[in-house]
mmCIF file of C-alpha atoms and ligand atoms in Angstrom:
data_model
loop_
_atom_site.group_PDB
_atom_site.id
_atom_site.type_symbol
_atom_site.label_atom_id
_atom_site.label_comp_id
_atom_site.label_asym_id
_atom_site.label_seq_id
_atom_site.Cartn_x
_atom_site.Cartn_y
_atom_site.Cartn_z
ATOM 1 C CA MET A 1 130.708 128.268 -87.515
ATOM 2 C CA PRO A 2 132.565 125.063 -88.432
ATOM 3 C CA PHE A 3 135.546 125.761 -86.151
ATOM 4 C CA ALA A 4 133.509 126.225 -82.976
ATOM 5 C CA PRO A 5 133.438 123.153 -80.691
ATOM 6 C CA ASP A 6 130.111 121.300 -80.623
ATOM 7 C CA PRO A 7 128.544 120.124 -77.317
ATOM 8 C CA LYS A 8 130.440 116.805 -77.198
ATOM 9 C CA GLU A 9 133.720 118.562 -77.921
ATOM 10 C CA MET A 10 132.946 121.064 -75.147
ATOM 11 C CA LEU A 11 132.289 118.102 -72.863
ATOM 12 C CA ALA A 12 135.710 116.598 -73.678
ATOM 13 C CA ARG A 13 137.282 119.975 -72.951
ATOM 14 C CA ALA A 14 135.426 120.217 -69.639
ATOM 15 C CA ARG A 15 136.677 116.770 -68.560
ATOM 16 C CA ALA A 16 140.254 117.809 -69.287
ATOM 17 C CA ASP A 17 139.765 121.089 -67.370
ATOM 18 C CA LEU A 18 138.390 119.305 -64.312
ATOM 19 C CA ARG A 19 141.252 116.795 -64.342
ATOM 20 C CA MET A 20 143.684 119.742 -64.216
ATOM 21 C CA GLY A 21 141.740 121.510 -61.464
ATOM 22 C CA VAL A 22 140.224 124.224 -63.685
ATOM 23 C CA PRO A 23 136.574 125.004 -62.821
ATOM 24 C CA VAL A 24 133.790 124.598 -65.378
ATOM 25 C CA VAL A 25 130.609 126.635 -65.774
ATOM 26 C CA MET A 26 127.321 124.733 -66.168
ATOM 27 C CA ASP A 27 124.702 126.971 -67.741
ATOM 28 C CA GLY A 28 120.990 126.200 -67.604
ATOM 29 C CA PRO A 29 117.946 126.859 -65.424
ATOM 30 C CA ALA A 30 120.220 126.801 -62.330
ATOM 31 C CA PRO A 31 123.598 128.119 -63.590
ATOM 32 C CA ALA A 32 126.525 126.910 -61.477
ATOM 33 C CA LEU A 33 130.297 126.779 -61.161
ATOM 34 C CA ILE A 34 131.760 123.288 -60.716
ATOM 35 C CA LEU A 35 135.145 122.324 -59.239
ATOM 36 C CA ALA A 36 136.392 118.751 -58.830
ATOM 37 C CA THR A 37 137.513 118.236 -55.232
ATOM 38 C CA GLU A 38 140.260 115.794 -56.211
ATOM 39 C CA THR A 39 142.137 118.498 -58.130
ATOM 40 C CA LEU A 40 141.082 121.452 -55.968
ATOM 41 C CA THR A 41 143.813 123.845 -54.769
ATOM 42 C CA PRO A 42 143.693 125.938 -51.559
ATOM 43 C CA GLU A 43 143.711 129.124 -53.676
ATOM 44 C CA ARG A 44 140.711 128.068 -55.756
ATOM 45 C CA LEU A 45 138.830 126.906 -52.660
ATOM 46 C CA ALA A 46 139.484 130.226 -50.915
ATOM 47 C CA PHE A 47 138.353 132.198 -53.969
ATOM 48 C CA ALA A 48 135.199 130.091 -54.369
ATOM 49 C CA GLN A 49 134.321 130.841 -50.733
ATOM 50 C CA THR A 50 134.407 134.590 -51.427
ATOM 51 C CA LEU A 51 131.793 134.209 -54.174
ATOM 52 C CA GLY A 52 128.898 132.940 -52.068
ATOM 53 C CA PRO A 53 127.624 129.777 -50.368
ATOM 54 C CA VAL A 54 129.364 126.658 -51.657
ATOM 55 C CA ASP A 55 127.935 123.120 -51.686
ATOM 56 C CA LEU A 56 129.893 119.917 -51.690
ATOM 57 C CA ALA A 57 128.073 117.481 -53.984
ATOM 58 C CA LEU A 58 128.602 113.821 -53.103
ATOM 59 C CA THR A 59 127.013 110.658 -54.448
ATOM 60 C CA GLY A 60 124.268 109.030 -52.395
ATOM 61 C CA ARG A 61 126.694 106.096 -51.875
ATOM 62 C CA ARG A 62 129.375 108.301 -50.324
ATOM 63 C CA ALA A 63 126.776 110.177 -48.270
ATOM 64 C CA ALA A 64 125.513 106.862 -46.847
ATOM 65 C CA THR A 65 129.057 105.997 -45.685
ATOM 66 C CA LEU A 66 129.347 109.435 -44.068
ATOM 67 C CA LYS A 67 125.871 109.096 -42.516
ATOM 68 C CA ALA A 68 124.859 112.347 -44.240
ATOM 69 C CA ARG A 69 121.246 112.725 -45.402
ATOM 70 C CA ALA A 70 120.966 112.633 -49.188
ATOM 71 C CA TYR A 71 117.631 114.389 -49.746
ATOM 72 C CA ASP A 72 117.985 113.993 -53.482
ATOM 73 C CA GLY A 73 118.495 110.204 -53.487
ATOM 74 C CA ASP A 74 121.513 109.610 -55.680
ATOM 75 C CA VAL A 75 123.184 112.890 -54.723
ATOM 76 C CA ALA A 76 123.752 114.785 -51.469
ATOM 77 C CA ARG A 77 124.427 118.502 -51.082
ATOM 78 C CA VAL A 78 126.592 119.248 -48.040
ATOM 79 C CA ALA A 79 126.654 122.944 -47.112
ATOM 80 C CA LEU A 80 130.306 123.942 -46.880
ATOM 81 C CA PRO A 81 131.057 125.690 -43.554
ATOM 82 C CA ASN A 82 132.664 129.139 -44.039
ATOM 83 C CA ASP A 83 135.906 127.990 -42.473
ATOM 84 C CA ALA A 84 136.117 124.698 -44.432
ATOM 85 C CA THR A 85 139.706 123.876 -45.358
ATOM 86 C CA LEU A 86 140.961 121.816 -48.262
ATOM 87 C CA GLY A 87 141.734 119.005 -45.793
ATOM 88 C CA TRP A 88 138.111 119.011 -44.621
ATOM 89 C CA VAL A 89 136.777 118.872 -48.175
ATOM 90 C CA ARG A 90 139.184 116.085 -49.153
ATOM 91 C CA GLY A 91 138.304 114.119 -46.022
ATOM 92 C CA LEU A 92 134.666 114.018 -47.109
ATOM 93 C CA ALA A 93 135.421 113.193 -50.725
ATOM 94 C CA ASP A 94 138.106 110.578 -50.161
ATOM 95 C CA PRO A 95 137.479 107.582 -47.858
ATOM 96 C CA ALA A 96 141.210 106.884 -47.392
ATOM 97 C CA ASP A 97 141.213 107.998 -43.770
ATOM 98 C CA ASP A 98 137.594 107.116 -42.854
ATOM 99 C CA LEU A 99 138.669 104.484 -40.355
ATOM 100 C CA ARG A 100 141.368 106.626 -38.750
ATOM 101 C CA LYS A 101 139.043 109.653 -38.491
ATOM 102 C CA PRO A 102 135.485 108.302 -38.459
ATOM 103 C CA MET A 103 133.850 111.489 -37.103
ATOM 104 C CA LYS A 104 133.537 113.870 -40.042
ATOM 105 C CA GLY A 105 130.327 115.566 -39.025
ATOM 106 C CA PRO A 106 128.000 116.993 -38.089
ATOM 107 C CA LEU A 107 127.209 117.534 -41.763
ATOM 108 C CA VAL A 108 124.416 119.852 -42.844
ATOM 109 C CA THR A 109 122.873 118.694 -46.097
ATOM 110 C CA ARG A 110 120.536 120.859 -48.149
ATOM 111 C CA ARG A 111 117.028 119.920 -49.174
ATOM 112 C CA ASP A 112 115.851 123.267 -50.612
ATOM 113 C CA GLY A 113 116.584 124.481 -54.129
ATOM 114 C CA ASP A 114 117.591 122.622 -57.229
ATOM 115 C CA ALA A 115 119.945 119.603 -57.092
ATOM 116 C CA SER A 116 120.238 119.207 -60.848
ATOM 117 C CA PRO A 117 123.593 121.049 -61.241
ATOM 118 C CA HIS A 118 124.975 118.896 -58.415
ATOM 119 C CA ARG A 119 123.792 115.696 -60.086
ATOM 120 C CA LEU A 120 125.318 116.744 -63.404
ATOM 121 C CA ALA A 121 128.549 117.787 -61.682
ATOM 122 C CA VAL A 122 128.939 114.346 -60.121
ATOM 123 C CA LEU A 123 128.182 112.576 -63.422
ATOM 124 C CA LEU A 124 130.636 114.787 -65.274
ATOM 125 C CA ILE A 125 133.376 114.207 -62.707
ATOM 126 C CA LYS A 126 132.763 110.437 -62.761
ATOM 127 C CA SER A 127 133.137 110.516 -66.523
ATOM 128 C CA ALA A 128 136.515 112.223 -65.990
ATOM 129 C CA GLN A 129 137.450 109.259 -63.725
ATOM 130 C CA LEU A 130 138.030 111.508 -60.716
ATOM 131 C CA LEU A 131 136.691 110.934 -57.214
ATOM 132 C CA PRO A 132 132.967 111.678 -57.562
ATOM 133 C CA ALA A 133 132.746 114.825 -55.443
ATOM 134 C CA ALA A 134 132.332 118.428 -56.589
ATOM 135 C CA LEU A 135 132.124 121.919 -55.217
ATOM 136 C CA VAL A 136 129.098 123.645 -56.682
ATOM 137 C CA LEU A 137 128.128 127.284 -56.350
ATOM 138 C CA SER A 138 125.340 129.117 -58.090
ATOM 139 C CA LEU A 139 126.045 131.876 -60.549
ATOM 140 C CA ASP A 140 123.790 134.718 -61.702
ATOM 141 C CA ASP A 141 125.409 135.320 -65.052
ATOM 142 C CA ALA A 142 127.019 132.100 -66.292
ATOM 143 C CA GLY A 143 128.072 133.554 -69.649
ATOM 144 C CA GLY A 144 129.667 136.661 -68.164
ATOM 145 C CA PHE A 145 131.435 134.643 -65.449
ATOM 146 C CA ALA A 146 132.848 132.110 -67.928
ATOM 147 C CA GLN A 147 134.089 134.879 -70.184
ATOM 148 C CA LYS A 148 135.650 136.889 -67.364
ATOM 149 C CA HIS A 149 137.626 133.910 -66.036
ATOM 150 C CA GLY A 150 138.255 132.170 -69.386
ATOM 151 C CA LEU A 151 136.323 129.032 -68.337
ATOM 152 C CA THR A 152 134.651 126.325 -70.396
ATOM 153 C CA ARG A 153 130.878 126.815 -70.395
ATOM 154 C CA LEU A 154 128.596 123.822 -70.850
ATOM 155 C CA GLN A 155 124.853 123.857 -71.447
ATOM 156 C CA ALA A 156 123.076 121.543 -68.984
ATOM 157 C CA ALA A 157 120.412 120.672 -71.566
ATOM 158 C CA SER A 158 122.955 119.271 -74.013
ATOM 159 C CA VAL A 159 125.385 117.761 -71.484
ATOM 160 C CA ALA A 160 122.811 115.678 -69.595
ATOM 161 C CA PRO A 161 121.835 113.468 -72.573
ATOM 162 C CA LEU A 162 125.458 113.226 -73.739
ATOM 163 C CA LEU A 163 126.538 111.873 -70.357
ATOM 164 C CA GLN A 164 123.854 109.162 -70.470
ATOM 165 C CA SER A 165 124.192 108.127 -74.073
ATOM 166 C CA LEU A 166 126.833 106.129 -75.848
ATOM 167 C CA SER A 167 129.260 108.289 -77.781
ATOM 168 C CA PRO A 168 129.407 107.271 -81.438
ATOM 169 C CA LEU A 169 132.658 105.493 -82.223
ATOM 170 C CA SER A 170 134.333 104.527 -85.431
ATOM 171 C CA GLU A 171 137.164 102.345 -86.586
ATOM 172 C CA VAL A 172 140.332 104.378 -87.083
ATOM 173 C CA VAL A 173 142.651 101.675 -88.401
ATOM 174 C CA ALA A 174 143.182 97.925 -88.545
ATOM 175 C CA ALA A 175 146.374 96.026 -89.288
ATOM 176 C CA ARG A 176 147.729 92.491 -89.287
ATOM 177 C CA LEU A 177 149.142 91.492 -85.897
ATOM 178 C CA PRO A 178 150.520 87.971 -85.568
ATOM 179 C CA ILE A 179 150.456 86.944 -81.881
ATOM 180 C CA ALA A 180 151.593 83.913 -79.905
ATOM 181 C CA VAL A 181 148.264 82.064 -80.158
ATOM 182 C CA SER A 182 147.719 82.743 -83.857
ATOM 183 C CA GLU A 183 149.678 84.190 -86.724
ATOM 184 C CA ALA A 184 146.359 85.203 -88.289
ATOM 185 C CA GLY A 185 145.696 88.102 -85.932
ATOM 186 C CA ARG A 186 144.322 91.525 -86.825
ATOM 187 C CA LEU A 187 144.007 94.463 -84.433
ATOM 188 C CA HIS A 188 141.281 97.089 -84.919
ATOM 189 C CA VAL A 189 141.318 100.445 -83.105
ATOM 190 C CA PHE A 190 138.019 102.220 -82.353
ATOM 191 C CA ARG A 191 137.837 105.865 -81.308
ATOM 192 C CA PRO A 192 134.824 107.537 -79.641
ATOM 193 C CA GLU A 193 133.820 110.999 -80.859
ATOM 194 C CA ASP A 194 133.642 112.444 -77.339
ATOM 195 C CA GLY A 195 137.399 112.313 -76.721
ATOM 196 C CA SER A 196 137.140 109.421 -74.246
ATOM 197 C CA GLU A 197 139.250 106.238 -74.261
ATOM 198 C CA GLU A 198 139.861 104.256 -77.422
ATOM 199 C CA HIS A 199 138.914 100.562 -77.453
ATOM 200 C CA TYR A 200 140.491 97.676 -79.357
ATOM 201 C CA ALA A 201 139.293 94.512 -81.075
ATOM 202 C CA MET A 202 141.679 91.603 -81.627
ATOM 203 C CA GLU A 203 140.337 89.429 -84.404
ATOM 204 C CA ILE A 204 141.755 85.929 -84.708
ATOM 205 C CA GLY A 205 141.487 84.138 -88.061
ATOM 206 C CA LYS A 206 138.577 85.027 -90.320
ATOM 207 C CA PRO A 207 135.445 84.365 -88.242
ATOM 208 C CA ALA A 208 132.291 83.932 -90.337
ATOM 209 C CA ARG A 209 129.899 86.867 -89.967
ATOM 210 C CA ASN A 210 126.798 84.711 -90.389
ATOM 211 C CA ALA A 211 127.487 82.324 -87.488
ATOM 212 C CA PRO A 212 128.041 82.833 -83.725
ATOM 213 C CA VAL A 213 131.628 83.973 -83.167
ATOM 214 C CA LEU A 214 133.700 82.956 -80.125
ATOM 215 C CA ALA A 215 133.925 86.340 -78.374
ATOM 216 C CA ARG A 216 135.297 87.892 -75.207
ATOM 217 C CA LEU A 217 134.545 91.362 -73.828
ATOM 218 C CA HIS A 218 137.615 91.987 -71.752
ATOM 219 C CA SER A 219 137.796 95.062 -69.501
ATOM 220 C CA ALA A 220 141.236 96.590 -69.109
ATOM 221 C CA CYS A 221 143.061 95.595 -65.959
ATOM 222 C CA PHE A 222 146.569 97.031 -65.923
ATOM 223 C CA THR A 223 147.389 95.228 -62.694
ATOM 224 C CA GLY A 224 146.120 91.817 -63.807
ATOM 225 C CA ASP A 225 146.742 91.901 -67.564
ATOM 226 C CA LEU A 226 150.245 93.398 -67.433
ATOM 227 C CA MET A 227 151.635 93.142 -63.896
ATOM 228 C CA GLY A 228 150.444 89.595 -63.200
ATOM 229 C CA SER A 229 148.466 90.694 -60.125
ATOM 230 C CA LEU A 230 147.246 87.845 -57.955
ATOM 231 C CA LYS A 231 144.311 89.918 -56.634
ATOM 232 C CA CYS A 232 142.041 89.201 -59.618
ATOM 233 C CA ASP A 233 141.639 86.680 -62.434
ATOM 234 C CA CYS A 234 141.907 89.103 -65.386
ATOM 235 C CA GLY A 235 145.349 88.161 -66.737
ATOM 236 C CA PRO A 236 144.653 84.397 -66.861
ATOM 237 C CA GLN A 237 141.190 85.106 -68.364
ATOM 238 C CA LEU A 238 142.727 87.266 -71.089
ATOM 239 C CA HIS A 239 145.294 84.654 -72.019
ATOM 240 C CA ALA A 240 142.885 81.705 -71.767
ATOM 241 C CA ALA A 241 140.394 83.482 -74.041
ATOM 242 C CA LEU A 242 143.029 84.225 -76.666
ATOM 243 C CA ALA A 243 144.378 80.654 -76.404
ATOM 244 C CA GLN A 244 140.910 79.195 -77.038
ATOM 245 C CA MET A 245 140.456 81.474 -80.061
ATOM 246 C CA GLY A 246 143.876 80.351 -81.327
ATOM 247 C CA ASP A 247 142.918 76.671 -80.833
ATOM 248 C CA GLU A 248 139.614 77.102 -82.671
ATOM 249 C CA GLY A 249 141.294 79.251 -85.352
ATOM 250 C CA ALA A 250 138.722 82.034 -85.052
ATOM 251 C CA GLY A 251 137.386 84.532 -82.526
ATOM 252 C CA VAL A 252 137.243 88.162 -81.490
ATOM 253 C CA LEU A 253 138.496 89.665 -78.249
ATOM 254 C CA LEU A 254 137.373 93.190 -77.428
ATOM 255 C CA TYR A 255 139.809 94.998 -75.170
ATOM 256 C CA LEU A 256 137.625 97.683 -73.609
ATOM 257 C CA ASN A 257 139.480 100.467 -71.826
ATOM 258 C CA GLN A 258 137.193 100.449 -68.810
ATOM 259 C CA GLU A 259 139.886 99.972 -66.186
ATOM 260 C CA GLY A 260 138.677 99.124 -62.695
ATOM 261 C CA ARG A 261 135.109 98.349 -63.817
ATOM 262 C CA GLY A 262 134.958 101.839 -65.296
ATOM 263 C CA ILE A 263 136.374 103.912 -62.400
ATOM 264 C CA GLY A 264 139.945 104.237 -63.708
ATOM 265 C CA LEU A 265 143.210 102.964 -62.308
ATOM 266 C CA ALA A 266 143.696 105.688 -59.678
ATOM 267 C CA ASN A 267 140.267 104.985 -58.180
ATOM 268 C CA LYS A 268 140.834 101.225 -58.427
ATOM 269 C CA MET A 269 144.018 101.644 -56.397
ATOM 270 C CA ARG A 270 142.017 103.678 -53.862
ATOM 271 C CA ALA A 271 139.612 100.724 -53.747
ATOM 272 C CA TYR A 272 142.531 98.307 -53.245
ATOM 273 C CA SER A 273 143.739 100.401 -50.353
ATOM 274 C CA LEU A 274 140.252 100.156 -48.778
ATOM 275 C CA GLN A 275 140.284 96.396 -49.432
ATOM 276 C CA ASP A 276 143.477 96.237 -47.367
ATOM 277 C CA GLN A 277 141.469 97.875 -44.568
ATOM 278 C CA GLY A 278 138.971 94.998 -44.698
ATOM 279 C CA PHE A 279 136.292 96.084 -47.191
ATOM 280 C CA ASP A 280 135.340 93.808 -50.083
ATOM 281 C CA THR A 281 135.455 94.858 -53.750
ATOM 282 C CA VAL A 282 131.822 96.061 -53.806
ATOM 283 C CA GLU A 283 131.954 97.886 -50.436
ATOM 284 C CA ALA A 284 135.178 99.622 -51.487
ATOM 285 C CA ASN A 285 133.528 100.994 -54.649
ATOM 286 C CA HIS A 286 130.550 102.216 -52.621
ATOM 287 C CA ARG A 287 132.682 103.962 -50.008
ATOM 288 C CA LEU A 288 134.434 105.838 -52.815
ATOM 289 C CA GLY A 289 131.035 106.947 -54.122
ATOM 290 C CA PHE A 290 130.803 104.619 -57.123
ATOM 291 C CA GLU A 291 128.327 101.902 -58.058
ATOM 292 C CA ASP A 292 129.609 98.286 -58.042
ATOM 293 C CA ASP A 293 130.160 98.427 -61.773
ATOM 294 C CA GLU A 294 130.394 101.656 -63.766
ATOM 295 C CA ARG A 295 131.158 100.013 -67.125
ATOM 296 C CA ASP A 296 129.088 100.617 -70.232
ATOM 297 C CA PHE A 297 128.901 97.335 -72.139
ATOM 298 C CA ARG A 298 126.882 98.966 -74.924
ATOM 299 C CA ILE A 299 130.317 99.866 -76.325
ATOM 300 C CA GLY A 300 131.046 96.145 -76.741
ATOM 301 C CA ALA A 301 127.784 95.504 -78.592
ATOM 302 C CA ASP A 302 128.419 98.498 -80.823
ATOM 303 C CA ILE A 303 131.943 97.361 -81.779
ATOM 304 C CA LEU A 304 130.757 93.810 -82.502
ATOM 305 C CA LYS A 305 128.060 95.195 -84.797
ATOM 306 C CA LYS A 306 130.555 97.496 -86.523
ATOM 307 C CA LEU A 307 132.746 94.447 -87.190
ATOM 308 C CA GLY A 308 129.748 92.721 -88.783
ATOM 309 C CA PHE A 309 128.868 90.250 -86.005
ATOM 310 C CA SER A 310 125.338 89.700 -84.732
ATOM 311 C CA SER A 311 125.690 86.499 -82.712
ATOM 312 C CA VAL A 312 128.328 85.335 -80.213
ATOM 313 C CA ARG A 313 129.498 82.430 -78.122
ATOM 314 C CA LEU A 314 130.440 84.616 -75.187
ATOM 315 C CA LEU A 315 133.380 83.731 -72.955
ATOM 316 C CA THR A 316 132.196 85.040 -69.579
ATOM 317 C CA ASN A 317 130.969 84.250 -66.085
ATOM 318 C CA ASN A 318 129.083 87.540 -65.868
ATOM 319 C CA PRO A 319 125.341 87.347 -66.638
ATOM 320 C CA ALA A 320 125.125 91.172 -66.856
ATOM 321 C CA LYS A 321 127.241 91.064 -70.016
ATOM 322 C CA ILE A 322 124.878 88.543 -71.606
ATOM 323 C CA ALA A 323 121.812 90.623 -70.744
ATOM 324 C CA ILE A 324 123.301 93.797 -72.222
ATOM 325 C CA MET A 325 124.428 92.074 -75.434
ATOM 326 C CA GLU A 326 120.918 90.685 -75.963
ATOM 327 C CA LYS A 327 119.362 94.093 -75.240
ATOM 328 C CA HIS A 328 121.620 95.828 -77.748
ATOM 329 C CA GLY A 329 121.246 93.586 -80.728
ATOM 330 C CA ILE A 330 123.874 90.866 -80.195
ATOM 331 C CA HIS A 331 122.420 87.387 -79.776
ATOM 332 C CA VAL A 332 124.276 85.248 -77.224
ATOM 333 C CA ALA A 333 123.970 81.776 -78.733
ATOM 334 C CA GLU A 334 126.008 80.207 -75.927
ATOM 335 C CA ARG A 335 127.807 81.186 -72.721
ATOM 336 C CA VAL A 336 131.305 79.696 -72.628
ATOM 337 C CA PRO A 337 132.551 79.652 -68.997
ATOM 338 C CA LEU A 338 135.995 81.094 -68.320
ATOM 339 C CA GLN A 339 137.193 79.794 -65.000
ATOM 340 C CA VAL A 340 140.918 80.258 -64.656
ATOM 341 C CA GLY A 341 143.350 82.065 -62.397
ATOM 342 C CA LYS A 342 142.147 81.209 -58.885
ATOM 343 C CA THR A 343 144.809 82.137 -56.312
ATOM 344 C CA ALA A 344 144.966 82.341 -52.515
ATOM 345 C CA HIS A 345 144.873 86.161 -52.921
ATOM 346 C CA ASN A 346 141.727 86.375 -55.067
ATOM 347 C CA GLU A 347 139.554 83.710 -53.418
ATOM 348 C CA ALA A 348 137.577 86.293 -51.413
ATOM 349 C CA TYR A 349 137.316 88.603 -54.449
ATOM 350 C CA LEU A 350 135.884 85.819 -56.611
ATOM 351 C CA SER A 351 133.430 84.742 -53.953
ATOM 352 C CA THR A 352 132.222 88.369 -53.478
ATOM 353 C CA LYS A 353 131.629 88.535 -57.222
ATOM 354 C CA ALA A 354 129.579 85.365 -57.027
ATOM 355 C CA THR A 355 127.478 86.418 -54.028
ATOM 356 C CA LYS A 356 127.091 90.162 -54.676
ATOM 357 C CA SER A 357 127.516 90.588 -58.449
ATOM 358 C CA GLY A 358 125.840 87.393 -59.617
ATOM 359 C CA HIS A 359 128.884 85.895 -61.340
ATOM 360 C CA LEU A 360 128.499 82.248 -62.244
ATOM 361 C CA PHE A 361 131.297 80.016 -60.966
HETATM 362 N N1 GTP B 401 136.770 98.703 -58.983
HETATM 363 C C1 GTP B 401 137.416 97.544 -59.008
HETATM 364 N N2 GTP B 401 137.690 97.008 -60.208
HETATM 365 C C2 GTP B 401 138.319 95.817 -60.226
HETATM 366 C C3 GTP B 401 138.702 95.145 -59.060
HETATM 367 N N3 GTP B 401 139.323 93.980 -59.415
HETATM 368 C C4 GTP B 401 139.299 93.948 -60.767
HETATM 369 N N4 GTP B 401 138.703 95.043 -61.268
HETATM 370 C C5 GTP B 401 138.382 95.405 -62.643
HETATM 371 O O1 GTP B 401 137.303 94.559 -63.039
HETATM 372 C C6 GTP B 401 137.311 94.409 -64.429
HETATM 373 C C7 GTP B 401 137.202 92.923 -64.727
HETATM 374 O O2 GTP B 401 135.949 92.564 -64.405
HETATM 375 P P1 GTP B 401 135.533 91.159 -63.820
HETATM 376 O O3 GTP B 401 134.422 91.457 -62.889
HETATM 377 O O4 GTP B 401 136.720 90.415 -63.323
HETATM 378 O O5 GTP B 401 135.054 90.332 -64.972
HETATM 379 P P2 GTP B 401 133.862 90.599 -65.846
HETATM 380 O O6 GTP B 401 134.564 91.174 -66.996
HETATM 381 O O7 GTP B 401 132.771 91.396 -65.236
HETATM 382 O O8 GTP B 401 133.245 89.169 -66.040
HETATM 383 P P3 GTP B 401 133.875 87.933 -66.750
HETATM 384 O O9 GTP B 401 133.477 88.067 -68.187
HETATM 385 O O10 GTP B 401 133.249 86.779 -66.118
HETATM 386 O O11 GTP B 401 135.355 87.983 -66.538
HETATM 387 C C8 GTP B 401 138.595 95.034 -64.923
HETATM 388 O O12 GTP B 401 138.286 96.322 -65.449
HETATM 389 C C9 GTP B 401 139.433 95.182 -63.673
HETATM 390 O O13 GTP B 401 140.318 96.272 -63.740
HETATM 391 C C10 GTP B 401 138.393 95.743 -57.808
HETATM 392 O O14 GTP B 401 138.638 95.219 -56.743
HETATM 393 N N5 GTP B 401 137.754 96.933 -57.847
HETATM 394 ZN ZN1 ZN B 402 141.965 92.384 -62.831
#
């Protein structure tokens, strides 16, 4: 059946559905219906409540902020009260008003039954760059339910490994791109097979493939790279890296579309709003239900290898990047520090990165 979508294509479809607010069916040993709380409507909430008991799946991080017991470690299952409104659900999922309304409970969390659909729901929703919180309700007949309501049906057994593994990606096109630092520029576009974000590689000059190349793994930062934000050091780092490659006449800058350390721009702005309430960059991510850093740097190693590189002089202050390159087949011959862009606004941010994320300054 060559026209039928394969599991990774079904996964891409499911992400798009969840972003629009359409529920998804997860088939497997514990079949379940999944709705993303961020895009939930009152009508869909009300209908879900007529179908049986509904759980709100939250990450262990978010549960810790809410002082709710997460019996399953990385995921908590809050039993939705019968009269739960959309406002109540959103209040648990979104920390925006935590300080104004600190008392959200008492929350009853479940410890019986199977948490695996909840865990998968949260992973799936994270991969759609939505707030990591889902409504989950069990289904008897997943196939029949999906067909009746015209919903995307995923198989837990195939989705779980896909969500953990790196989607294969391939180069779509490359073309000459003269830029300010070097007329000998070439931009390569890489596209993952699972319908997620494309990533770019800016090659400067003609770096030798059999020697360490001056390289930068830059994570997208719309606010810093394009708006000139003073809250981070991304824009100056991007331009300093390219300038050094221009000066040396050779280098490769990967522009990885992992905005906000992998949580997406909307969630990064939610984190900024929490930072204005006094939380630091790491605490803000945790309150939202994310880890400090949700990026997958294996993508960077993969692109470097596809371009024919095996050894780099890496422009970074982040030891985690070095460790992941080494683990995935890219030798880091040298770390080249990249310390630019300190402002009065990002002093606290940079010092949090040094103390909590191990950045070298
Ligand atoms: N979630 C979140 N992401 C942020 C914040 N500030 C910047 N970012 C994102 O962080 C990423 C840049 O990561 P950095 O930690 O500055 O740098 P790094 O790439 O880990 O390390 P270096 O190689 O040393 O620059 C970009 O994707 C930014 O969008 C923030 O406060 N919260
Ligand atoms: Zn930035």
